[in-house]
Coordinates of C-alpha atoms and ligand atoms in Angstrom, one line a residue:
M1460 CA -9.7 14.5 44.0
S1461 CA -6.6 14.5 42.3
A1462 CA -6.7 13.5 38.4
K1463 CA -4.2 11.3 37.3
I1464 CA -3.2 11.9 33.6
G1465 CA -1.2 9.4 31.2
I1466 CA 0.6 9.6 28.3
L1467 CA 0.6 6.1 26.1
A1468 CA 4.1 5.5 25.7
I1469 CA 4.7 2.8 22.9
Q1470 CA 6.5 5.0 20.8
G1471 CA 7.2 8.7 20.0
D1472 CA 6.8 11.9 21.5
V1473 CA 6.4 10.5 25.6
I1474 CA 8.9 12.8 27.3
E1475 CA 7.5 16.3 25.7
N1476 CA 4.7 15.6 26.7
V1477 CA 5.6 15.0 30.1
S1478 CA 7.2 18.4 30.2
S1479 CA 4.0 20.3 29.2
L1480 CA 1.4 18.5 31.4
V1481 CA 3.7 19.1 34.3
A1482 CA 4.1 22.9 33.9
S1483 CA 0.6 22.7 32.8
I1484 CA -0.6 21.8 36.2
A1485 CA 2.0 23.6 38.2
D1486 CA 0.5 26.7 36.2
L1487 CA -3.1 25.7 37.0
N1488 CA -2.5 24.7 40.3
Q1489 CA -4.5 21.6 39.4
D1490 CA -4.6 18.7 41.7
A1491 CA -3.2 16.2 39.0
T1492 CA -0.1 14.2 38.6
V1493 CA 1.2 12.4 35.3
H1494 CA 1.7 9.1 34.2
V1495 CA 3.5 7.2 31.7
V1496 CA 1.5 3.9 30.9
K1497 CA 1.8 1.2 28.6
T1498 CA 0.0 -1.7 29.8
P1499 CA -3.6 -2.4 30.1
E1500 CA -3.4 -1.9 33.9
E1501 CA -2.1 0.9 33.7
I1502 CA -4.2 2.4 31.3
S1503 CA -7.4 1.2 33.5
E1504 CA -6.3 3.5 36.5
M1505 CA -6.2 6.9 34.2
D1506 CA -8.8 10.0 34.3
G1507 CA -7.1 11.0 30.7
L1508 CA -5.1 10.0 28.5
V1509 CA -2.5 11.9 25.7
I1510 CA -1.5 9.7 22.9
P1511 CA 1.4 11.5 21.0
G1512 CA 2.5 12.1 17.6
G1513 CA 5.2 9.5 16.3
E1514 CA 4.6 6.9 14.4
S1515 CA 0.9 6.1 14.2
T1516 CA 1.3 2.2 12.6
T1517 CA 4.0 1.4 15.6
I1518 CA 1.7 3.2 18.1
G1519 CA -1.4 0.9 16.5
Q1520 CA 0.2 -2.3 16.0
M1521 CA 1.6 -2.5 19.0
S1522 CA -1.5 -1.2 21.0
L1523 CA -3.5 -4.2 19.5
V1524 CA -0.8 -6.7 20.6
N1525 CA -0.4 -5.9 24.5
G1526 CA -4.0 -5.0 24.5
A1527 CA -3.6 -1.4 25.2
L1528 CA -6.0 -0.6 22.1
K1529 CA -8.5 -2.3 23.8
E1530 CA -8.7 -0.7 27.5
V1531 CA -7.9 2.5 25.8
K1532 CA -11.4 2.3 23.8
Q1533 CA -13.0 1.1 26.8
K1534 CA -11.8 4.0 28.7
V1535 CA -12.9 6.3 26.3
E1536 CA -16.2 5.0 25.0
S1537 CA -17.0 5.4 29.1
G1538 CA -15.9 9.0 29.2
M1539 CA -12.2 9.4 29.5
P1540 CA -10.7 12.5 27.9
V1541 CA -8.4 12.0 25.6
L1542 CA -6.0 14.1 23.1
G1543 CA -4.8 12.5 19.9
I1544 CA -1.3 14.5 18.9
C1545 CA -0.5 14.1 15.0
A1546 CA -0.2 10.4 14.8
G1547 CA -2.3 10.2 18.2
M1548 CA -4.6 11.7 15.9
V1549 CA -4.7 9.8 13.1
L1550 CA -5.7 6.3 15.9
L1551 CA -8.7 8.4 16.8
A1552 CA -10.0 7.8 13.5
N1553 CA -11.9 5.0 11.9
N1554 CA -10.5 5.7 8.6
A1555 CA -7.2 6.1 7.9
S1556 CA -5.2 6.5 4.3
D1557 CA -1.9 7.6 3.4
K1558 CA -1.4 11.0 0.6
V1559 CA 1.3 8.9 -1.1
I1560 CA 0.7 5.2 -0.5
G1561 CA -3.4 5.3 -0.4
E1562 CA -4.9 2.9 2.5
T1563 CA -2.9 1.5 4.8
K1564 CA -4.9 -1.1 6.5
Q1565 CA -3.5 -0.2 9.8
P1566 CA -5.1 -0.9 13.4
L1567 CA -7.1 2.3 14.8
F1568 CA -8.8 3.1 17.5
D1569 CA -11.5 4.2 15.7
F1570 CA -13.4 6.5 18.0
L1571 CA -14.8 9.3 15.4
D1572 CA -16.1 8.8 12.2
I1573 CA -13.9 10.5 10.2
K1574 CA -11.5 10.0 7.0
L1575 CA -8.2 10.9 7.5
E1576 CA -5.3 11.8 5.6
R1577 CA -1.8 10.7 6.7
N1578 CA 1.1 12.9 5.3
S1579 CA -1.6 15.5 4.1
F1580 CA 1.5 18.3 4.1
G1581 CA 4.0 15.9 2.8
R1582 CA 6.8 14.4 4.0
Q1583 CA 9.5 15.4 6.9
K1584 CA 11.0 18.0 4.7
Q1585 CA 7.9 19.9 3.8
S1586 CA 7.2 20.6 7.9
F1587 CA 6.2 23.9 9.0
E1588 CA 4.8 26.1 11.4
A1589 CA 1.8 27.9 11.2
D1590 CA -0.5 30.4 13.7
I1591 CA -3.8 28.2 14.7
S1592 CA -6.6 29.6 15.9
M1593 CA -9.3 27.3 17.9
D1594 CA -11.7 30.1 19.0
S1595 CA -14.4 28.2 20.2
I1596 CA -12.2 26.4 23.0
G1597 CA -10.5 30.0 24.0
I1598 CA -7.4 29.4 22.0
S1599 CA -6.3 31.7 19.3
N1600 CA -2.5 32.6 17.9
Y1601 CA -1.6 29.2 19.0
P1602 CA 1.9 28.3 17.5
G1603 CA 1.0 25.1 15.3
I1604 CA 3.9 22.8 14.6
F1605 CA 3.4 20.3 11.6
I1606 CA 5.4 17.2 11.1
R1607 CA 4.2 15.1 8.6
A1608 CA 1.2 16.2 9.3
P1609 CA -2.0 14.4 9.2
A1610 CA -5.7 16.0 7.8
I1611 CA -9.1 15.4 8.0
S1612 CA -10.3 15.0 4.6
S1613 CA -13.9 13.8 6.2
A1614 CA -15.3 15.3 9.1
G1615 CA -18.8 13.2 10.3
D1616 CA -20.2 14.3 13.3
V1617 CA -17.4 16.1 15.2
E1618 CA -17.0 20.1 15.6
V1619 CA -14.3 21.6 13.5
L1620 CA -12.0 23.8 15.9
A1621 CA -9.7 24.8 13.2
K1622 CA -8.4 24.5 9.6
F1623 CA -5.0 25.4 7.5
N1624 CA -5.2 25.9 4.3
E1625 CA -9.1 24.5 3.7
K1626 CA -7.7 21.5 6.1
I1627 CA -9.0 20.4 9.0
V1628 CA -6.4 20.4 11.7
A1629 CA -8.2 20.5 15.0
I1630 CA -11.5 18.5 15.7
K1631 CA -13.4 17.7 19.4
K1632 CA -16.2 15.6 19.9
G1633 CA -16.9 15.5 23.4
N1634 CA -14.0 14.4 25.6
I1635 CA -12.2 13.6 22.7
I1636 CA -9.6 15.9 21.4
G1637 CA -7.5 15.5 18.2
T1638 CA -4.5 17.9 16.2
S1639 CA -2.4 17.7 13.6
F1640 CA 0.6 19.9 15.0
H1641 CA 1.9 19.2 18.2
P1642 CA 1.8 21.4 21.1
E1643 CA 4.4 19.2 23.1
L1644 CA 7.0 20.9 20.8
T1645 CA 5.9 24.5 21.9
D1646 CA 6.1 26.5 25.0
D1647 CA 2.8 27.6 24.9
L1648 CA 0.6 25.6 26.9
A1649 CA -3.0 26.5 26.3
V1650 CA -3.5 23.1 24.6
H1651 CA -2.0 20.9 27.5
K1652 CA -3.7 23.3 29.8
Y1653 CA -7.3 23.3 28.1
F1654 CA -6.9 19.3 28.5
V1655 CA -5.8 19.4 32.0
N1656 CA -9.1 21.1 33.0
L1657 CA -11.2 18.7 30.6
V1658 CA -9.9 15.7 32.5
K1659 CA -10.5 17.8 36.0
E1660 CA -13.9 18.6 35.3
S1661 CA -14.9 15.1 33.8
K1662 CA -13.6 13.2 37.0
N1663 CA -16.0 15.9 39.5
Ligands
LIG160 N1 3.0 10.8 9.7 C1 2.9 10.4 10.7 C2 2.0 8.7 11.3 O1 0.8 8.7 10.2 C3 2.8 11.0 12.0 C4 3.7 12.1 12.4 C5 3.8 12.5 13.3 O2 3.0 12.4 14.4 N2 4.5 13.8 13.6 O3 2.5 8.1 11.6

């Protein structure tokens, strides 16, 4: 059965994720479609969701106001796979603070018992690329692009997929995946392909 994969289109890297997902689905020859979603009604139709990188305060606040936050929460709690990228990973957490300004008290989706540090590697000017390996999900030497990236400072009951400079930069718990870095900004489709397969498996 065809799977519907959505990208939460409140703010951030929406189009880039559309391109990566469309290319991944074509390469894998999977039966899936890609949708730009914003409202609770649109989200309710999805079998998987990407929460893109961008500005987590904006995505969280707007999702709270339009009801998307509640719908995403319900769907993920009932098993829908979700990929949170950078700001999207911040939103997966139940606790986030900023390296410079401390506690932000921003709305969060609250899926994972993890402590998130925003801008953990510095500000925009300190953006960088690094090779990342996530061996437990079969991805190695992946080009990680870090832009005002968060890191996880304490991970409760989650699988750590990758660390960089001693900091946790990718995690997984069941169908929930988070990356500090931006897979949609590279030509390497490994992370998006992994997510497409996860959505397909969870639907079967
Ligand atoms: N630092 C941003 C935030 O916390 C995330 C940056 C990004 O998604 N590239 O929202």
